[in-house]
Amino acid sequence: MKRRDFLHQSCFACLAAGAGLSLLGLESCSSTKVLSAAPENGQIKVDISQFEPESNALIVRTKALEHDILILRTDENYRAIYLQCSHQNNPVNYTGSKIVCNTHGSQFDLDGIVKVGPADKHLKKIKIDKENTLLTLSITD
């Protein structure tokens, strides 16, 4: 095989593998609805009707923050976790059963507690209040 052909095939294989890994990462959170929101006075308002009926998770994305916020619903309780790894501030991904940093492999449970390092600090929780059907996230705390 000529060197040029070898390099071409090797590069193609690397691209294909990389694309496959990227899709795997996206697939794990593809069923979680992503809501774009604009904060006002350091708060983001989310109506609980934004949750899909079959899902207990919602991702909130805003230009005001570098990373997304995960809102989890348990019965009538809600919690919000900032999706930034505590190891080196990389984004983390919600998989449905845990939160994972694809950069260095840290894993967190759905309360943001470290289960696998190298991260040694829990994920940041966002203060969340519920009044009737409206959730208020305080992003300046």
Short mmCIF file of C-alpha atoms in Angstrom, two decimals:
data_model
loop_
_atom_site.label_atom_id
_atom_site.label_comp_id
_atom_site.label_asym_id
_atom_site.label_seq_id
_atom_site.Cartn_x
_atom_site.Cartn_y
_atom_site.Cartn_z
CA MET A 1 0.00 0.00 0.00
CA LYS A 2 1.32 3.43 -0.88
CA ARG A 3 1.98 5.86 1.94
CA ARG A 4 -0.58 8.30 0.56
CA ASP A 5 -3.30 5.62 0.42
CA PHE A 6 -2.44 4.50 3.96
CA LEU A 7 -2.71 8.05 5.31
CA HIS A 8 -5.97 8.62 3.45
CA GLN A 9 -7.54 5.42 4.84
CA SER A 10 -6.19 6.10 8.34
CA CYS A 11 -7.57 9.62 8.39
CA PHE A 12 -10.92 8.40 7.10
CA ALA A 13 -11.05 5.72 9.81
CA CYS A 14 -10.23 8.28 12.52
CA LEU A 15 -12.92 10.65 11.27
CA ALA A 16 -15.48 7.86 11.13
CA ALA A 17 -14.60 6.70 14.65
CA GLY A 18 -14.72 10.26 15.96
CA ALA A 19 -18.10 10.87 14.36
CA GLY A 20 -19.40 7.64 15.90
CA LEU A 21 -18.22 8.66 19.36
CA SER A 22 -19.78 12.10 18.94
CA LEU A 23 -23.08 10.55 18.00
CA LEU A 24 -22.96 8.24 21.00
CA GLY A 25 -22.51 11.23 23.27
CA LEU A 26 -25.44 13.02 21.68
CA GLU A 27 -27.63 9.95 21.63
CA SER A 28 -27.58 9.64 25.41
CA CYS A 29 -29.27 13.00 25.91
CA SER A 30 -31.24 13.23 22.66
CA SER A 31 -34.56 12.47 24.37
CA THR A 32 -34.12 15.26 26.91
CA LYS A 33 -35.82 18.47 25.83
CA VAL A 34 -33.57 21.53 25.59
CA LEU A 35 -35.22 24.84 26.41
CA SER A 36 -33.65 28.17 25.50
CA ALA A 37 -34.23 30.84 28.10
CA ALA A 38 -33.29 34.44 28.70
CA PRO A 39 -32.65 35.38 32.32
CA GLU A 40 -34.16 38.47 33.86
CA ASN A 41 -32.67 39.99 37.00
CA GLY A 42 -30.49 36.92 37.58
CA GLN A 43 -33.40 34.52 37.34
CA ILE A 44 -34.70 32.08 34.76
CA LYS A 45 -38.40 31.25 34.78
CA VAL A 46 -39.54 27.85 33.51
CA ASP A 47 -43.12 26.63 33.40
CA ILE A 48 -43.38 22.98 34.46
CA SER A 49 -45.51 22.35 31.36
CA GLN A 50 -42.19 22.44 29.44
CA PHE A 51 -41.39 18.94 30.74
CA GLU A 52 -42.27 16.22 28.27
CA PRO A 53 -44.92 13.90 29.80
CA GLU A 54 -42.61 10.86 29.69
CA SER A 55 -39.51 12.70 30.92
CA ASN A 56 -38.38 13.86 34.34
CA ALA A 57 -35.56 15.98 32.95
CA LEU A 58 -35.24 19.27 31.15
CA ILE A 59 -32.10 21.05 29.97
CA VAL A 60 -32.09 24.84 30.14
CA ARG A 61 -29.71 26.72 27.86
CA THR A 62 -29.00 30.42 28.13
CA LYS A 63 -26.42 32.72 26.57
CA ALA A 64 -25.82 34.19 30.03
CA LEU A 65 -24.08 30.99 31.21
CA GLU A 66 -21.25 29.01 29.68
CA HIS A 67 -22.89 25.66 30.47
CA ASP A 68 -26.43 24.26 30.53
CA ILE A 69 -28.60 23.65 33.57
CA LEU A 70 -30.28 20.30 34.18
CA ILE A 71 -33.64 20.37 35.94
CA LEU A 72 -34.80 17.05 37.36
CA ARG A 73 -38.34 16.34 38.53
CA THR A 74 -39.17 13.81 41.25
CA ASP A 75 -42.90 13.75 42.01
CA GLU A 76 -43.54 17.42 42.84
CA ASN A 77 -39.93 18.21 43.79
CA TYR A 78 -37.43 19.81 41.45
CA ARG A 79 -33.66 20.25 41.57
CA ALA A 80 -31.31 22.06 39.24
CA ILE A 81 -27.68 21.19 38.54
CA TYR A 82 -25.16 23.29 36.63
CA LEU A 83 -23.63 21.05 33.96
CA GLN A 84 -20.00 22.08 34.47
CA CYS A 85 -17.47 19.52 35.65
CA SER A 86 -15.81 20.40 38.93
CA HIS A 87 -12.51 18.94 37.71
CA GLN A 88 -11.51 21.32 34.92
CA ASN A 89 -14.76 23.17 34.15
CA ASN A 90 -15.63 21.14 31.04
CA PRO A 91 -19.27 20.51 30.11
CA VAL A 92 -20.90 17.36 31.47
CA ASN A 93 -23.72 15.36 29.91
CA TYR A 94 -26.90 13.95 31.37
CA THR A 95 -27.39 10.33 30.25
CA GLY A 96 -30.70 9.58 31.95
CA SER A 97 -29.15 7.64 34.82
CA LYS A 98 -26.04 9.71 35.62
CA ILE A 99 -24.03 12.76 34.62
CA VAL A 100 -20.75 12.17 32.77
CA CYS A 101 -17.76 14.28 31.78
CA ASN A 102 -16.62 12.98 28.41
CA THR A 103 -13.32 14.88 28.67
CA HIS A 104 -11.71 13.04 31.60
CA GLY A 105 -14.30 10.42 32.59
CA SER A 106 -15.69 11.85 35.82
CA GLN A 107 -19.15 10.57 36.72
CA PHE A 108 -21.79 12.04 39.02
CA ASP A 109 -25.10 10.77 40.30
CA LEU A 110 -28.35 12.67 39.69
CA ASP A 111 -27.74 14.75 42.81
CA GLY A 112 -24.42 15.92 41.34
CA ILE A 113 -22.35 13.84 43.77
CA VAL A 114 -19.02 12.55 42.46
CA LYS A 115 -19.02 8.79 41.88
CA VAL A 116 -15.92 8.44 39.67
CA GLY A 117 -12.97 10.86 39.50
CA PRO A 118 -10.79 12.63 38.66
CA ALA A 119 -13.35 15.22 39.85
CA ASP A 120 -13.29 15.47 43.63
CA LYS A 121 -16.01 18.10 44.16
CA HIS A 122 -19.74 17.77 43.58
CA LEU A 123 -21.49 19.61 40.77
CA LYS A 124 -22.91 23.05 41.56
CA LYS A 125 -26.59 23.12 42.45
CA ILE A 126 -28.74 26.00 41.28
CA LYS A 127 -31.29 27.39 43.72
CA ILE A 128 -34.76 26.59 42.46
CA ASP A 129 -38.15 27.70 43.80
CA LYS A 130 -41.59 26.49 42.72
CA GLU A 131 -44.71 28.58 42.87
CA ASN A 132 -47.79 26.99 41.32
CA THR A 133 -46.59 25.87 37.86
CA LEU A 134 -43.59 28.19 37.64
CA LEU A 135 -40.01 27.27 38.51
CA THR A 136 -37.58 30.09 39.26
CA LEU A 137 -33.86 29.37 38.95
CA SER A 138 -31.48 31.82 40.63
CA ILE A 139 -28.36 31.96 38.49
CA THR A 140 -26.53 34.72 40.37
CA ASP A 141 -26.03 32.84 43.64
#
